[in-house]
CSV table of C-alpha atoms and ligand atoms in Angstrom, one decimal:
chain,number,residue,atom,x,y,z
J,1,UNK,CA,0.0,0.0,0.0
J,2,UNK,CA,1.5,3.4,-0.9
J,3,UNK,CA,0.8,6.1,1.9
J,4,UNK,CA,2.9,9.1,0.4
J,5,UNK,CA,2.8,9.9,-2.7
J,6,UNK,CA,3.0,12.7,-5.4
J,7,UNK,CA,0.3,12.5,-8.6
J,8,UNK,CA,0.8,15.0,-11.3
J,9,UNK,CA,-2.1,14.6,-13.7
J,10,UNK,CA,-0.6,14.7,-17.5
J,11,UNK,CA,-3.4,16.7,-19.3
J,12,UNK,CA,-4.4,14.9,-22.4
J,13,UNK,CA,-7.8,14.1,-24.2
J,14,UNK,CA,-8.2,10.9,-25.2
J,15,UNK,CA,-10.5,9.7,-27.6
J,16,UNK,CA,-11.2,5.9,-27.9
J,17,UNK,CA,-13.3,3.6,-30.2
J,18,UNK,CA,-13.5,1.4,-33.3
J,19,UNK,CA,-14.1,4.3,-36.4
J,20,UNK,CA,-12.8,7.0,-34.0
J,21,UNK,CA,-10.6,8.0,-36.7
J,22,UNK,CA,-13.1,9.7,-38.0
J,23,UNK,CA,-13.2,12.4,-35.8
J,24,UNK,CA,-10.2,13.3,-36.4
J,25,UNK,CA,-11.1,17.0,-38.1
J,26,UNK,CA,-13.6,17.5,-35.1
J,27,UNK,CA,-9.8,17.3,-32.5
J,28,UNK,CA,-7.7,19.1,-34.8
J,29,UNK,CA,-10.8,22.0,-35.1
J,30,UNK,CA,-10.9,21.8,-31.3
J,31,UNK,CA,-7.4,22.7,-31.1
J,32,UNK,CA,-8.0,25.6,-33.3
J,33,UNK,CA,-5.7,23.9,-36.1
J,34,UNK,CA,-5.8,25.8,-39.4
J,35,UNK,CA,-2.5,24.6,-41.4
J,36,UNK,CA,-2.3,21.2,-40.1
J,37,UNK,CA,1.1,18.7,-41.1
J,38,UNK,CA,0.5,15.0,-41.7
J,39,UNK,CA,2.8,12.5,-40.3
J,40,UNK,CA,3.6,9.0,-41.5
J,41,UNK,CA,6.1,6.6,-42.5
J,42,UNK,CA,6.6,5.8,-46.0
J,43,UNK,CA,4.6,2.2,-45.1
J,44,UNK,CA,1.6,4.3,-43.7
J,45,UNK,CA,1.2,6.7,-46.4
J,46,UNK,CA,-2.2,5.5,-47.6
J,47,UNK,CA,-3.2,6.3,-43.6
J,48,UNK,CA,-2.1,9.5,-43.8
J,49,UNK,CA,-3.6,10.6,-47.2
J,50,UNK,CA,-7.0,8.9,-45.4
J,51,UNK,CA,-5.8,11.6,-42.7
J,52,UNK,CA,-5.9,14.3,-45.1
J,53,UNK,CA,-9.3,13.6,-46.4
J,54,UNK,CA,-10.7,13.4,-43.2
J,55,UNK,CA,-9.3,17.0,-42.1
J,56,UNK,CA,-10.2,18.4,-45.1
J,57,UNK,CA,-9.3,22.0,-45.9
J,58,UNK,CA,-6.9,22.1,-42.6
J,59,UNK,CA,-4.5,19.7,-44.0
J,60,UNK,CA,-1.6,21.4,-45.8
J,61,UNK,CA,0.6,18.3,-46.1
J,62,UNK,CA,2.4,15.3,-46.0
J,63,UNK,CA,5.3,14.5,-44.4
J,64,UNK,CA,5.8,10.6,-45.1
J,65,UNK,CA,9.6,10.0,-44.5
J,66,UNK,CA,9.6,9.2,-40.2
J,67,UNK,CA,11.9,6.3,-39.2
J,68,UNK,CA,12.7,4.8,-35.9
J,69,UNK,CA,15.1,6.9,-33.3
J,70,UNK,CA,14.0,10.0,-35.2
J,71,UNK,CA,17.6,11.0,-36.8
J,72,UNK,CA,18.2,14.6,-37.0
J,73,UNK,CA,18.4,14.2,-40.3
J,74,UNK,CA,15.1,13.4,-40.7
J,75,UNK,CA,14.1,16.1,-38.1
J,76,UNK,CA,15.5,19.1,-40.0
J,77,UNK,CA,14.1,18.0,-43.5
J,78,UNK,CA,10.1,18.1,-41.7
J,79,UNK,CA,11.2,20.9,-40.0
J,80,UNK,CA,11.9,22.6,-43.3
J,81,UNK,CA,8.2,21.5,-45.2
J,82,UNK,CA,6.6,22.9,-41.6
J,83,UNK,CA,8.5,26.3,-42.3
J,84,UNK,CA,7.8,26.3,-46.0
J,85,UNK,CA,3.7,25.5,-45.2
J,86,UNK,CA,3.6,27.8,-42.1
J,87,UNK,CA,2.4,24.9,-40.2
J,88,UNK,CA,0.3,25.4,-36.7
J,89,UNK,CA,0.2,21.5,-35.9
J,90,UNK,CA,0.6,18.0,-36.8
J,91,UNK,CA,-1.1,15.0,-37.3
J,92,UNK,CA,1.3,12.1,-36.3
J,93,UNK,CA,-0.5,8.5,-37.9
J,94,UNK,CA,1.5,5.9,-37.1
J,95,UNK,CA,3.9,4.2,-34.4
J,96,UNK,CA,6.7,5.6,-31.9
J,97,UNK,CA,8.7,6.4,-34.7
J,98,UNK,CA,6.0,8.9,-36.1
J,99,UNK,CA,4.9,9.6,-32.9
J,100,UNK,CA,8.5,10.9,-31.6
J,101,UNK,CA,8.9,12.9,-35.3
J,102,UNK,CA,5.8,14.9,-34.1
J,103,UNK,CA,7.4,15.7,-30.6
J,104,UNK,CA,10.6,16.7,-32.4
J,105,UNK,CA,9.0,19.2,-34.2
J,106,UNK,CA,7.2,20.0,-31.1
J,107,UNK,CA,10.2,20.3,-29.3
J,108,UNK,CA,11.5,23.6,-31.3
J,109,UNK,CA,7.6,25.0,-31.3
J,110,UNK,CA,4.8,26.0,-30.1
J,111,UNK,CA,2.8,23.4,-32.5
J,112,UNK,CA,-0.3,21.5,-31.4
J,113,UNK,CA,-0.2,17.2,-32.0
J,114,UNK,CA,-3.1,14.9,-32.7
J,115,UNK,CA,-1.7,11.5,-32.2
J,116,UNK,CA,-3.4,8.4,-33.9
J,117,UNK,CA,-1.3,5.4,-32.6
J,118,UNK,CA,-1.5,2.2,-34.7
J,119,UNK,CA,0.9,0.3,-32.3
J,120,UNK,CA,1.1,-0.2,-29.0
J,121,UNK,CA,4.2,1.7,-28.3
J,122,UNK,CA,2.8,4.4,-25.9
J,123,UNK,CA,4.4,7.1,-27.0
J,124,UNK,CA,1.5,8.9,-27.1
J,125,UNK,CA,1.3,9.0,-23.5
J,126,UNK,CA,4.4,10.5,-22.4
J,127,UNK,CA,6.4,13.9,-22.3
J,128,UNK,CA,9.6,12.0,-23.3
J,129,UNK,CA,11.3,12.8,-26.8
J,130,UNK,CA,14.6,11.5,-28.4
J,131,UNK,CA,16.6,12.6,-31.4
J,132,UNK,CA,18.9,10.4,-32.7
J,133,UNK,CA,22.3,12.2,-34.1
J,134,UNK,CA,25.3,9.3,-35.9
J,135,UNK,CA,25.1,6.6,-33.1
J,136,UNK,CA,23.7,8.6,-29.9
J,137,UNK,CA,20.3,9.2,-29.0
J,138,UNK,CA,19.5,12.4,-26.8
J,139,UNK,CA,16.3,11.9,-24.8
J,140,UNK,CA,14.5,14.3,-22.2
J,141,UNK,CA,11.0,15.0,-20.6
J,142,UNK,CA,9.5,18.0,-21.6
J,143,UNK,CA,5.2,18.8,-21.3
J,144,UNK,CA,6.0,20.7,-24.6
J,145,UNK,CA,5.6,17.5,-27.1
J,146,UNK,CA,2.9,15.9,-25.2
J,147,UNK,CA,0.3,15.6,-27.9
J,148,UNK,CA,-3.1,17.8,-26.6
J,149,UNK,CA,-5.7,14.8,-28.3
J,150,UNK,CA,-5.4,11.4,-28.5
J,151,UNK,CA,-7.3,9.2,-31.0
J,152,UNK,CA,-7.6,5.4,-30.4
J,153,UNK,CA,-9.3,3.8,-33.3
J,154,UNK,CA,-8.7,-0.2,-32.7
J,155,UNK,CA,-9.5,-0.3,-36.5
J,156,UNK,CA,-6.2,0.8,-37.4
J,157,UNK,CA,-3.9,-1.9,-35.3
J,158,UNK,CA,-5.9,-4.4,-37.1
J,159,UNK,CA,-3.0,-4.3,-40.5
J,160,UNK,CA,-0.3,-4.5,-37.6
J,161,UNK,CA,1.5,-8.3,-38.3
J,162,UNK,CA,0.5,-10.7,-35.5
J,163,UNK,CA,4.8,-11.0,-34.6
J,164,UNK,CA,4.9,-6.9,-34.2
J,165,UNK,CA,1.4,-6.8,-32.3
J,166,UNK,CA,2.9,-9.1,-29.6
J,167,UNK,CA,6.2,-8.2,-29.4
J,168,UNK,CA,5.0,-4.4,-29.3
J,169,UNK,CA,1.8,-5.4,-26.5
J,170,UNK,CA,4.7,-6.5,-24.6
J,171,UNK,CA,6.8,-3.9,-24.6
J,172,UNK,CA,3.7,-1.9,-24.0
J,173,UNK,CA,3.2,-4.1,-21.0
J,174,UNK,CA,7.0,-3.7,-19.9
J,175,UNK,CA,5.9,0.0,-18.9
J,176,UNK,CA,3.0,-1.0,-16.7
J,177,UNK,CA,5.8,-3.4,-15.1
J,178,UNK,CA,8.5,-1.5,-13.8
J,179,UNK,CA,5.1,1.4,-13.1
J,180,UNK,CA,4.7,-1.2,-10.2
J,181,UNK,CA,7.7,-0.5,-8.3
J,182,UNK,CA,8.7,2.9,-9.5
J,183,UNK,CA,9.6,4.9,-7.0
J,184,UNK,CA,6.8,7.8,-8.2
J,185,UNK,CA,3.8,5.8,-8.0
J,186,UNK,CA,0.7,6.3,-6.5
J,187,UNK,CA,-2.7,4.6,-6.2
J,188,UNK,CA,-3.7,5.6,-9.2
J,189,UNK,CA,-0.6,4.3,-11.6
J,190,UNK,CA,-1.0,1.1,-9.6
J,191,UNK,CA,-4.9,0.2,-11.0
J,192,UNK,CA,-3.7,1.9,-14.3
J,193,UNK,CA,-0.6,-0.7,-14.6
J,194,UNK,CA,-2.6,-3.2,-13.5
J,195,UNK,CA,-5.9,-3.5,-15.2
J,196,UNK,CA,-3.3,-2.5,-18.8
J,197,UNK,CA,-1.4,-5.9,-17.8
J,198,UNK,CA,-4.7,-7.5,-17.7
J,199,UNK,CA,-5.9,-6.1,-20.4
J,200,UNK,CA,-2.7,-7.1,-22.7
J,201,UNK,CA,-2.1,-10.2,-20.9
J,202,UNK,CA,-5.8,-11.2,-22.0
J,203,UNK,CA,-5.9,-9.5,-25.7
J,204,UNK,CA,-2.6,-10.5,-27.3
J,205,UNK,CA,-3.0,-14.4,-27.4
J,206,UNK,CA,-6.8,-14.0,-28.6
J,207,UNK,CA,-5.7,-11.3,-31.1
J,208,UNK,CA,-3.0,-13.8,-32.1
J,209,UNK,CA,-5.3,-16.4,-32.6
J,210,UNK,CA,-7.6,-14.3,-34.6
J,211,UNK,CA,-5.9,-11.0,-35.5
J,212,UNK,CA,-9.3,-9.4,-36.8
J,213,UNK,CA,-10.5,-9.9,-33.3
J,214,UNK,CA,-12.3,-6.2,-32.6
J,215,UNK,CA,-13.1,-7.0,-29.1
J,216,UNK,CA,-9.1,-8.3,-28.9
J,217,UNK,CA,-7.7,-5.7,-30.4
J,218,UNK,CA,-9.8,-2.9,-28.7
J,219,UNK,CA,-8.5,-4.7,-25.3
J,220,UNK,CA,-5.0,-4.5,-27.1
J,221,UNK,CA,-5.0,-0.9,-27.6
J,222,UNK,CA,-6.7,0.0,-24.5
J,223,UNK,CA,-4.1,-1.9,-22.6
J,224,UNK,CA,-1.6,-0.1,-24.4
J,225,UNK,CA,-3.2,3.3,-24.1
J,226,UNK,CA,-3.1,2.5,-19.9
J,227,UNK,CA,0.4,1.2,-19.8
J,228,UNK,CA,1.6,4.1,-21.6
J,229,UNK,CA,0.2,6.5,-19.4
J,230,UNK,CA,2.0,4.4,-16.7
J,231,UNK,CA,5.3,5.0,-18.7
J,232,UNK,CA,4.4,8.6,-19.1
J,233,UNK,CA,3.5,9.3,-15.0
J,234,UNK,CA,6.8,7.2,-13.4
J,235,UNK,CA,10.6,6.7,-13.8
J,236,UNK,CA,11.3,3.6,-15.4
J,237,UNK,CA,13.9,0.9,-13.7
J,238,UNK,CA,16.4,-1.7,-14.9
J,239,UNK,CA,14.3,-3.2,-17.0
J,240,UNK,CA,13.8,-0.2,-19.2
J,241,UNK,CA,17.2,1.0,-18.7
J,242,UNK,CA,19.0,-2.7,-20.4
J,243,UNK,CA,16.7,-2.2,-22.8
J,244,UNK,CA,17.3,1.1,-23.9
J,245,UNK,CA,21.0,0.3,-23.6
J,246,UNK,CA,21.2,-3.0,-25.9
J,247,UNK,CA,19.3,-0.8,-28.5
J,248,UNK,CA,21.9,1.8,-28.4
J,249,UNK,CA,24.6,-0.1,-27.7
J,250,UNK,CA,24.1,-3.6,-30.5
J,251,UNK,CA,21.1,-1.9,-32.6
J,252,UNK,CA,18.5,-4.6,-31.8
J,253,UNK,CA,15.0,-4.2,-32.3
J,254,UNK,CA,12.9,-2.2,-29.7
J,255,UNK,CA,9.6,-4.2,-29.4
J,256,UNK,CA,11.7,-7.5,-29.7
J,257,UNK,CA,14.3,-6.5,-26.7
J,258,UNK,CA,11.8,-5.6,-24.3
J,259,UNK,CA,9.5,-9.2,-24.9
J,260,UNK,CA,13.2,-11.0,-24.6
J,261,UNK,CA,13.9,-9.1,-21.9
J,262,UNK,CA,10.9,-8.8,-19.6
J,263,UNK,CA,10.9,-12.2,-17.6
J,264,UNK,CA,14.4,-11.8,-16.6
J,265,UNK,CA,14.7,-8.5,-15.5
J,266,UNK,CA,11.2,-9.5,-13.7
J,267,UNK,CA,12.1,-12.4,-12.2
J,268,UNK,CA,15.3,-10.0,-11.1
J,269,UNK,CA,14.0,-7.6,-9.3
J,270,UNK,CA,9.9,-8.9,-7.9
J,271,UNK,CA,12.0,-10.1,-4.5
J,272,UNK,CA,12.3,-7.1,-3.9
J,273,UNK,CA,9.1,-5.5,-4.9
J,274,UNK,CA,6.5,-8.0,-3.1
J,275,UNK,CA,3.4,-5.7,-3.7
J,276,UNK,CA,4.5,-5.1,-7.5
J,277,UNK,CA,4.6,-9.1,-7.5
J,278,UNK,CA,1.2,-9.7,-6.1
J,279,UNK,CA,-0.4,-7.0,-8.4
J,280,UNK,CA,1.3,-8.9,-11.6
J,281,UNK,CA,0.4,-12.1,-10.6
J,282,UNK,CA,-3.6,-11.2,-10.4
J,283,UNK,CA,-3.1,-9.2,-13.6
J,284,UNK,CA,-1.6,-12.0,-15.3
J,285,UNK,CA,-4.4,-14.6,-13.8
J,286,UNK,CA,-1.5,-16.5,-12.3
J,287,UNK,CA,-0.4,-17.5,-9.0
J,288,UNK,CA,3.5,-16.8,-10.2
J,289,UNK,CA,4.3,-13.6,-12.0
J,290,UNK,CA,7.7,-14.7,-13.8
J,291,UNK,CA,6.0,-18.0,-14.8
J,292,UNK,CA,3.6,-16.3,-16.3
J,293,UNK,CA,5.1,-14.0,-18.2
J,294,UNK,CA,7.4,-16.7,-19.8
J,295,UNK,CA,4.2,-18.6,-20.7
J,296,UNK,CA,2.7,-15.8,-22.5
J,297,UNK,CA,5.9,-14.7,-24.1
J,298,UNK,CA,5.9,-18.6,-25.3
J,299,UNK,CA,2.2,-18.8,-26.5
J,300,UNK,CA,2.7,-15.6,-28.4
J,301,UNK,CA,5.7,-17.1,-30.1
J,302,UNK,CA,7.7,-13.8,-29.5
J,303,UNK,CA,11.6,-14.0,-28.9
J,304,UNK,CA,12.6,-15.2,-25.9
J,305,UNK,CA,17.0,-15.0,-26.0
J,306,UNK,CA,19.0,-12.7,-27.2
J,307,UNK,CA,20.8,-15.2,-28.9
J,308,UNK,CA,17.6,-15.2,-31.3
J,309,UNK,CA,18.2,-11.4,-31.8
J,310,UNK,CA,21.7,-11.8,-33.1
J,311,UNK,CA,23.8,-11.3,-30.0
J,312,UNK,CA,27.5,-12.2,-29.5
J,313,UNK,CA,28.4,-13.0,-25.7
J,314,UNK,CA,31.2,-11.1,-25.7
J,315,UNK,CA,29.1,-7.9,-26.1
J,316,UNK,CA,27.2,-8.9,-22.8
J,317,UNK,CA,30.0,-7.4,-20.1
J,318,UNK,CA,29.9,-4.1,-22.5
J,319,UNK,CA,26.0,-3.5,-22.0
J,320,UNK,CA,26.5,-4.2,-18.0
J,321,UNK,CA,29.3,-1.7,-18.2
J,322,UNK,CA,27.4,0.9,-19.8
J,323,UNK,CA,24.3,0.0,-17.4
J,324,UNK,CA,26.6,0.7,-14.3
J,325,UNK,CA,28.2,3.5,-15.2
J,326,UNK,CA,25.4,5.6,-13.8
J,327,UNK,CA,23.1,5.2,-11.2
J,328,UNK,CA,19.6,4.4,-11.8
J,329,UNK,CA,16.2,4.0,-9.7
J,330,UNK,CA,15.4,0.0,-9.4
J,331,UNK,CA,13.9,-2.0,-6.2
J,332,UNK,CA,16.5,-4.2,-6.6
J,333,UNK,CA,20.4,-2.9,-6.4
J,334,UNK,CA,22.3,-4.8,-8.5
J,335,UNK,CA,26.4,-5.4,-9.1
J,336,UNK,CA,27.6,-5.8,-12.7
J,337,UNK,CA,28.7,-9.3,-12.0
J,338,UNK,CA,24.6,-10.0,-11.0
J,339,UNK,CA,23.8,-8.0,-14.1
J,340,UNK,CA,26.0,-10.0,-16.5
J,341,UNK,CA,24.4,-13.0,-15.0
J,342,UNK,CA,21.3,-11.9,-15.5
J,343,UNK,CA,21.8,-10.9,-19.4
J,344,UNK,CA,23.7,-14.1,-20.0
J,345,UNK,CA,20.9,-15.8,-18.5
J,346,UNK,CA,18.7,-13.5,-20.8
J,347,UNK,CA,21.3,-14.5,-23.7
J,348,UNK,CA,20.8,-18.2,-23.5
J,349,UNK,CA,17.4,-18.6,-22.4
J,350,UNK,CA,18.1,-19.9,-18.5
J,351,UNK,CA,15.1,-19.2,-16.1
V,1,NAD,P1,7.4,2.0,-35.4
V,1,NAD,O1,6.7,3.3,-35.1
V,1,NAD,O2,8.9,2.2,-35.8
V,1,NAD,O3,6.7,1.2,-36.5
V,1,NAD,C1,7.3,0.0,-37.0
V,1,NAD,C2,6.8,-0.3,-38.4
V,1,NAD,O4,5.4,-0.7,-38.3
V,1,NAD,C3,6.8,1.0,-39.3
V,1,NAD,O5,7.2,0.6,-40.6
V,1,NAD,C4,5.3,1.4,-39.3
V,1,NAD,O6,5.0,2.1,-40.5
V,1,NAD,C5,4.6,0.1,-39.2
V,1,NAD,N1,3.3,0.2,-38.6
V,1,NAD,C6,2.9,0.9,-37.6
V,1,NAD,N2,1.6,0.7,-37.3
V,1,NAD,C7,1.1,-0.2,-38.3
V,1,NAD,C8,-0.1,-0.8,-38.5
V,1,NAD,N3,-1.2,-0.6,-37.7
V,1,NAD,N4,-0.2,-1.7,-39.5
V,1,NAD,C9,0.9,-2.0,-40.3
V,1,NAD,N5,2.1,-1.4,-40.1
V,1,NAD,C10,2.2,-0.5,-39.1
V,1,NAD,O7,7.4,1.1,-34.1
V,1,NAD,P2,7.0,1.3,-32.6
V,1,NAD,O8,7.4,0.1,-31.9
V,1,NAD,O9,5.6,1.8,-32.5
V,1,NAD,O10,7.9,2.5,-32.1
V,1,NAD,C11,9.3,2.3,-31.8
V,1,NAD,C12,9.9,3.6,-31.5
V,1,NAD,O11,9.2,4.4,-30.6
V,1,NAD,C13,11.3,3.4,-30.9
V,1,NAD,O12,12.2,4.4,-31.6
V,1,NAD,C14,11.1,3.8,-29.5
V,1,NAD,O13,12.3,4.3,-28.9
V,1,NAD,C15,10.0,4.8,-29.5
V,1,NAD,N6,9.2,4.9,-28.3
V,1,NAD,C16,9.2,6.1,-27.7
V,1,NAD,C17,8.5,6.2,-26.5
V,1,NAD,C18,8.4,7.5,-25.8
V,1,NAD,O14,7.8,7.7,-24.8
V,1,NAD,N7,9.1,8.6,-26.3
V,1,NAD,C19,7.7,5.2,-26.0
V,1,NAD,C20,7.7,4.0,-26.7
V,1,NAD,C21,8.5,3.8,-27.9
């Protein structure tokens, strides 16, 4: 039970349901958007000229050229179609990668964002930004980029490949996770991170089964939308932190690394985190949280070793290095010598 506790309420507008998409111009008018930017990968560009039509006379653009980590590159040459439009917001369709173009721009403006997420990534959710310059990434927290309107429309995640919708629930669900024990939670992150655990824990193997599942993927998304808020409200812990470090460091996936990494780093630290334990174990419908994870990572036939991702095991002692070299908020302290165990055990599939 937490009894002291600080809640700072991020202020979005979320708006949820199957066809929601097409209110789209209604939340871009309700911003008082007049010269509005389209966002989108170069896959998504049939979303985004859907985008269009449905703004009508607001839309000014397309911008179809987002990739994942955001590369400055990539930055400057939207920045430069915003100027030449005179933009006043954008529209990002699309995943993290689109998501984290539109805080980029956001970053260096006053612009307004409509988000319309079509994976589970969260980034919606959360004040946190990253630009990607050669080989480092720059992140920070700043209100600025929060998108102001949220549109969930389960429709959308229903062209998302069965592989990428779980591996990306579970990194969705890795947020909810480590909300558990982070050291800024509060009441309400703890009934957000566990009914979106529940929620993804419950969607992804029906949507697996049956990947046009509505009811599935509405659960999916709304499970996301939660555990992203949780990722949004609290500092993250190890988990988060090896993750974001193997990407850096060995350019794995991102969806993949957290579903390889999840059990391990959960089976890590829930000794020391009995009440995050307890809470994962109902939301999982299990009586053991780390055995319960593995079996869902197993029915959902997502990675489960960093082997699978291409790993050597010599690069294992350079990621614990880097992990070490500055201090970070976790229930569980760790050594590096625990924390190469832990990724070798991670590397070879040990439980
Ligand atoms: P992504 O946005 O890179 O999308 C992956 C691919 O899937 C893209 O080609 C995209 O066009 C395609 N895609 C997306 N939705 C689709 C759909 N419904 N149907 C078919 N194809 C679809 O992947 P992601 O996992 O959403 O985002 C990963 C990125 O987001 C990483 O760079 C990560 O660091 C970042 N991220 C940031 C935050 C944050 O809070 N800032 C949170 C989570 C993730």
């Amino acid at each position: 039970m937490t009894d002291t506790f600080t809640y700072d309420a991020l202020p979005m507008r979320v708006v949820f349901g199957s066809g929601s998409i097409e209110r789209l111009a209604a939340e871009t008018d309700r911003l008082g958007l007049r010269r509005v930017l389209v966002l989108s990968t170069p896959q998504q560009r049939d979303l985004a000229d859907r985008a269009v039509g449905l703004i009508g006379k607001s839309a000014v653009g397309v911008f179809d050229s987002a990739r994942m980590h955001v590369p400055v590159e990539t930055v400057q040459a939207a920045e430069s179609v915003a100027s030449e439009l005179e933009i006043d917001g954008c529209v990002a369709v699309g995943g993290g990668s689109t998501i984290g173009l539109a805080k980029a721009l956001a970053l260096g403006s006053d612009l307004g964002i409509v988000a319309v997420p079509t994976t589970y990534a969260g980034s919606e959710m959360t004040p946190i930004w990253g630009i990607t310059k050669g080989d480092k990434k720059t992140t920070g927290r700043d209100r600025k980029v929060l998108p102001s309107s949220v549109i969930y429309d389960p429709n959308l995640t229903m062209t998302l490949p069965v592989p990428v919708s779980c591996t990306s629930g579970i990194n969705a669900m890795a947020h909810a996770v480590e909300a558990l024990y982070a050291p800024d939670g509060s009441p309400v992150i703890a009934a957000m991170a566990e009914q979106g655990i529940r929620d993804l824990a419950d969607a992804l193997p029906a949507l697996s089964a049956a990947p046009n599942d509505a009811r599935a993927r509405a659960t999916a998304l709304q499970g996301a939308w939660l555990s992203g808020a949780c990722l949004g409200a609290t500092t993250m812990g190890l988990h988060h932190k090896l993750c974001h470090v193997l990407g850096g460091l060995l350019d794995l996936p991102h969806a993949e690394t957290h579903a390889v990494m999840l059990p391990y780093v959960t089976a890590f630290n829930l000794p020391s985190a009995r009440t995050a334990a307890a809470a994962l174990a109902r939301a999982l419908r299990t009586d053991n949280a780390v055995t319960g994870l593995l079996a869902l990572t197993a029915d959902l036939g997502a990675p489960r070793t960093l082997l699978e991702l291409g790993v050597n095991e010599s690069d294992l002692t350079r990621v614990a290095d880097e992990v070490v070299s500055n201090p970070y908020s976790n229930p569980r302290s760790f050594t590096r010598e625990e924390l190469i165990e832990l990724l070798h055990n991670a590397w070879k599939g040990i439980h």
